[in-house]
Amino acid sequence: MKRLFMALLFGAMTVATTAFAAPITSSADPALSGGSVIDFESQALGSFSSMTIGNVTFSTSGGNGAGYITNNWGGSFNATGINSVDNTESGFTSIQFTFANSVDAFGFNWGASNEDWSLSAYDSSNNLLETYLMPQTWYSNAGEFYGLNVGNISYAVLTQLTYNYGTSDWIIMDNFTYTTTASVPEPATFLLLGSGLLGLGYFRRKFRG
């Protein structure tokens, strides 16, 4: 019986180490399939420090504390449609995404950055789940899209880390996408079941022998 228990415990530990925890580098990532998309098209132009759209609250801080809904960048810097979010050169240096209900994965179009930014996800107990260093995109308009697939995300924070070119790094965000339909747990569950069955088979063979 002890060996059976150890086999099941090993299976559970394997699941814990293989599920989730992956950066998202494409809007086509399977973790975002069927997710909700916030394209900011219905938002009024102007500044904000906090705004709630659907399941997500966007809160800004640092710099002059302001974020902006603008129509200046459609078709440039990875902004699509008409409206997008930016911070100008004096706006926020940190923006928090708070989810009304925990999500498994999220991501967004990312443009115009020429400083280092970190993207960190947390659970409802403020435990850090994962941190990702956002790539600098400069003038690229190749559709760069980044995020995290971690599971049980209560909120995430995007923060400017370096200030080599002034105060706030002028960044642009669009097509914020989030989902609670993760691609990893189902195979992980099968792995746990398989490990348990293997352990049971091993135990029976030893018992009969």
Short mmCIF file of C-alpha atoms in Angstrom, two decimals:
data_model
loop_
_atom_site.label_atom_id
_atom_site.label_comp_id
_atom_site.label_asym_id
_atom_site.label_seq_id
_atom_site.Cartn_x
_atom_site.Cartn_y
_atom_site.Cartn_z
CA MET A 1 0.00 0.00 0.00
CA LYS A 2 2.88 2.35 0.77
CA ARG A 3 4.28 1.88 -2.74
CA LEU A 4 0.85 2.61 -4.26
CA PHE A 5 0.60 5.81 -2.26
CA MET A 6 4.07 6.89 -3.36
CA ALA A 7 3.22 6.22 -7.00
CA LEU A 8 0.07 8.36 -6.75
CA LEU A 9 2.02 11.11 -5.00
CA PHE A 10 4.64 11.07 -7.76
CA GLY A 11 1.90 11.43 -10.37
CA ALA A 12 0.41 14.40 -8.56
CA MET A 13 3.83 16.07 -8.27
CA THR A 14 4.40 15.54 -11.99
CA VAL A 15 1.11 17.29 -12.78
CA ALA A 16 2.03 20.21 -10.53
CA THR A 17 5.31 20.73 -12.34
CA THR A 18 4.01 20.35 -15.90
CA ALA A 19 0.73 22.29 -15.85
CA PHE A 20 0.60 25.92 -16.95
CA ALA A 21 3.48 28.40 -16.45
CA ALA A 22 4.24 29.42 -20.01
CA PRO A 23 4.71 32.78 -21.76
CA ILE A 24 2.36 33.64 -24.62
CA THR A 25 4.08 35.04 -27.71
CA SER A 26 1.27 34.90 -30.28
CA SER A 27 -2.41 35.82 -30.47
CA ALA A 28 -2.88 32.34 -31.96
CA ASP A 29 -1.70 30.61 -28.79
CA PRO A 30 -4.10 27.69 -28.03
CA ALA A 31 -4.45 28.89 -24.43
CA LEU A 32 -6.38 31.93 -25.74
CA SER A 33 -8.66 30.00 -28.09
CA GLY A 34 -12.25 31.17 -27.64
CA GLY A 35 -11.19 33.91 -25.24
CA SER A 36 -12.77 37.33 -24.68
CA VAL A 37 -11.18 40.19 -26.61
CA ILE A 38 -11.16 43.84 -25.50
CA ASP A 39 -10.35 45.98 -28.55
CA PHE A 40 -11.16 49.36 -26.91
CA GLU A 41 -13.20 50.39 -29.96
CA SER A 42 -16.28 51.32 -27.89
CA GLN A 43 -14.33 53.33 -25.31
CA ALA A 44 -14.54 57.13 -25.26
CA LEU A 45 -11.33 58.91 -26.22
CA GLY A 46 -9.42 60.56 -23.40
CA SER A 47 -7.45 59.84 -20.25
CA PHE A 48 -8.18 57.37 -17.48
CA SER A 49 -6.63 56.16 -14.23
CA SER A 50 -9.05 53.28 -13.82
CA MET A 51 -11.54 51.79 -16.25
CA THR A 52 -13.50 48.55 -16.22
CA ILE A 53 -14.37 46.74 -19.44
CA GLY A 54 -16.16 43.43 -19.08
CA ASN A 55 -14.23 41.23 -16.66
CA VAL A 56 -11.12 43.45 -16.52
CA THR A 57 -10.25 46.63 -14.63
CA PHE A 58 -7.28 48.60 -15.98
CA SER A 59 -5.59 50.75 -13.28
CA THR A 60 -2.61 53.00 -13.98
CA SER A 61 0.11 54.46 -11.73
CA GLY A 62 3.59 56.00 -11.93
CA GLY A 63 4.57 58.83 -14.27
CA ASN A 64 1.66 61.26 -14.28
CA GLY A 65 -0.63 58.32 -13.49
CA ALA A 66 -2.66 58.54 -16.68
CA GLY A 67 -3.51 56.11 -19.43
CA TYR A 68 -5.13 57.19 -22.68
CA ILE A 69 -7.64 55.83 -25.15
CA THR A 70 -6.46 57.24 -28.48
CA ASN A 71 -7.21 56.85 -32.17
CA ASN A 72 -3.76 57.96 -33.34
CA TRP A 73 -2.13 54.59 -33.99
CA GLY A 74 -4.56 52.33 -35.85
CA GLY A 75 -2.52 50.20 -38.25
CA SER A 76 0.80 51.17 -36.61
CA PHE A 77 2.87 49.86 -33.71
CA ASN A 78 0.74 46.68 -33.53
CA ALA A 79 -2.47 48.64 -32.93
CA THR A 80 -5.41 47.41 -34.95
CA GLY A 81 -8.82 48.91 -35.66
CA ILE A 82 -9.10 52.54 -34.57
CA ASN A 83 -8.74 52.84 -30.79
CA SER A 84 -5.91 51.57 -28.60
CA VAL A 85 -4.35 52.27 -25.18
CA ASP A 86 -1.15 54.28 -24.81
CA ASN A 87 0.61 56.29 -22.11
CA THR A 88 2.26 59.07 -24.16
CA GLU A 89 5.73 60.04 -22.95
CA SER A 90 4.54 61.30 -19.58
CA GLY A 91 1.80 58.82 -18.68
CA PHE A 92 1.77 55.71 -16.54
CA THR A 93 4.83 53.58 -15.89
CA SER A 94 2.75 50.75 -14.42
CA ILE A 95 -0.66 49.34 -15.32
CA GLN A 96 -2.55 46.65 -13.44
CA PHE A 97 -5.07 44.27 -14.98
CA THR A 98 -7.51 43.03 -12.32
CA PHE A 99 -9.90 40.22 -13.27
CA ALA A 100 -13.38 40.03 -11.72
CA ASN A 101 -13.01 36.25 -11.94
CA SER A 102 -9.67 34.44 -12.04
CA VAL A 103 -8.40 33.62 -15.53
CA ASP A 104 -5.96 31.04 -16.82
CA ALA A 105 -4.32 33.05 -19.60
CA PHE A 106 -4.19 36.56 -21.06
CA GLY A 107 -2.23 38.59 -23.58
CA PHE A 108 -2.29 41.73 -25.71
CA ASN A 109 -0.79 43.43 -28.74
CA TRP A 110 2.37 45.23 -27.63
CA GLY A 111 3.96 48.08 -29.54
CA ALA A 112 6.40 51.02 -29.59
CA SER A 113 8.40 49.98 -26.49
CA ASN A 114 12.09 50.81 -26.35
CA GLU A 115 12.63 50.19 -22.64
CA ASP A 116 12.43 47.02 -20.55
CA TRP A 117 9.06 46.16 -19.02
CA SER A 118 8.07 43.22 -16.84
CA LEU A 119 4.72 41.44 -16.90
CA SER A 120 3.89 39.68 -13.62
CA ALA A 121 0.86 37.57 -12.73
CA TYR A 122 -0.49 37.01 -9.19
CA ASP A 123 -3.14 34.85 -7.56
CA SER A 124 -5.84 36.07 -5.16
CA SER A 125 -3.45 35.70 -2.19
CA ASN A 126 -0.91 38.02 -3.87
CA ASN A 127 1.46 35.14 -4.59
CA LEU A 128 3.65 35.76 -7.64
CA LEU A 129 2.84 33.13 -10.27
CA GLU A 130 5.12 34.13 -13.13
CA THR A 131 7.12 37.07 -14.49
CA TYR A 132 7.99 37.70 -18.13
CA LEU A 133 10.39 40.31 -19.53
CA MET A 134 8.56 42.01 -22.39
CA PRO A 135 10.56 42.34 -25.63
CA GLN A 136 11.31 45.80 -26.98
CA THR A 137 9.37 46.30 -30.21
CA TRP A 138 10.44 49.83 -31.23
CA TYR A 139 8.88 50.67 -34.64
CA SER A 140 7.78 47.13 -35.47
CA ASN A 141 4.26 46.55 -36.75
CA ALA A 142 4.58 42.79 -37.17
CA GLY A 143 1.73 41.89 -34.81
CA GLU A 144 3.77 41.27 -31.65
CA PHE A 145 1.52 39.84 -28.95
CA TYR A 146 2.59 38.78 -25.45
CA GLY A 147 1.06 37.44 -22.26
CA LEU A 148 1.07 34.63 -19.70
CA ASN A 149 -0.56 31.21 -19.44
CA VAL A 150 -0.23 30.41 -15.75
CA GLY A 151 -3.66 29.51 -14.38
CA ASN A 152 -5.58 31.00 -11.43
CA ILE A 153 -4.57 34.59 -12.27
CA SER A 154 -6.35 37.17 -10.13
CA TYR A 155 -4.41 40.18 -11.42
CA ALA A 156 -1.32 41.08 -13.39
CA VAL A 157 0.99 44.11 -13.43
CA LEU A 158 2.95 45.57 -16.35
CA THR A 159 5.81 47.73 -15.05
CA GLN A 160 8.53 49.79 -16.72
CA LEU A 161 11.97 48.67 -15.50
CA THR A 162 14.46 50.93 -17.31
CA TYR A 163 14.55 54.66 -18.13
CA ASN A 164 17.31 54.99 -20.71
CA TYR A 165 15.41 57.40 -22.97
CA GLY A 166 13.62 59.70 -20.54
CA THR A 167 10.74 59.23 -18.14
CA SER A 168 7.80 57.13 -19.35
CA ASP A 169 8.47 54.77 -22.21
CA TRP A 170 5.79 55.43 -24.82
CA ILE A 171 3.94 52.12 -25.25
CA ILE A 172 0.83 51.02 -27.12
CA MET A 173 -1.53 48.16 -26.25
CA ASP A 174 -4.48 46.67 -28.09
CA ASN A 175 -6.66 43.55 -28.34
CA PHE A 176 -6.44 42.51 -24.69
CA THR A 177 -7.49 38.84 -24.66
CA TYR A 178 -8.21 36.56 -21.70
CA THR A 179 -9.63 33.10 -21.15
CA THR A 180 -10.48 30.59 -18.46
CA THR A 181 -10.24 27.69 -20.90
CA ALA A 182 -6.68 26.44 -20.49
CA SER A 183 -5.09 23.93 -22.83
CA VAL A 184 -2.90 22.15 -20.26
CA PRO A 185 -5.00 20.78 -17.36
CA GLU A 186 -6.85 18.10 -19.32
CA PRO A 187 -3.69 16.23 -20.44
CA ALA A 188 -2.28 16.77 -16.97
CA THR A 189 -5.32 15.07 -15.46
CA PHE A 190 -4.80 12.09 -17.74
CA LEU A 191 -1.15 12.00 -16.64
CA LEU A 192 -2.22 11.80 -13.00
CA LEU A 193 -4.67 9.02 -13.77
CA GLY A 194 -2.08 7.13 -15.79
CA SER A 195 0.51 7.43 -13.03
CA GLY A 196 -1.99 6.10 -10.51
CA LEU A 197 -2.88 3.12 -12.71
CA LEU A 198 0.78 2.30 -13.27
CA GLY A 199 1.36 2.42 -9.54
CA LEU A 200 -1.62 0.18 -8.90
CA GLY A 201 -0.36 -2.34 -11.47
CA TYR A 202 3.08 -2.34 -9.90
CA PHE A 203 1.62 -2.88 -6.43
CA ARG A 204 -0.50 -5.82 -7.61
CA ARG A 205 2.45 -7.50 -9.29
CA LYS A 206 4.57 -7.16 -6.17
CA PHE A 207 1.76 -8.45 -3.98
CA ARG A 208 1.17 -11.52 -6.14
CA GLY A 209 4.89 -12.21 -6.38
#
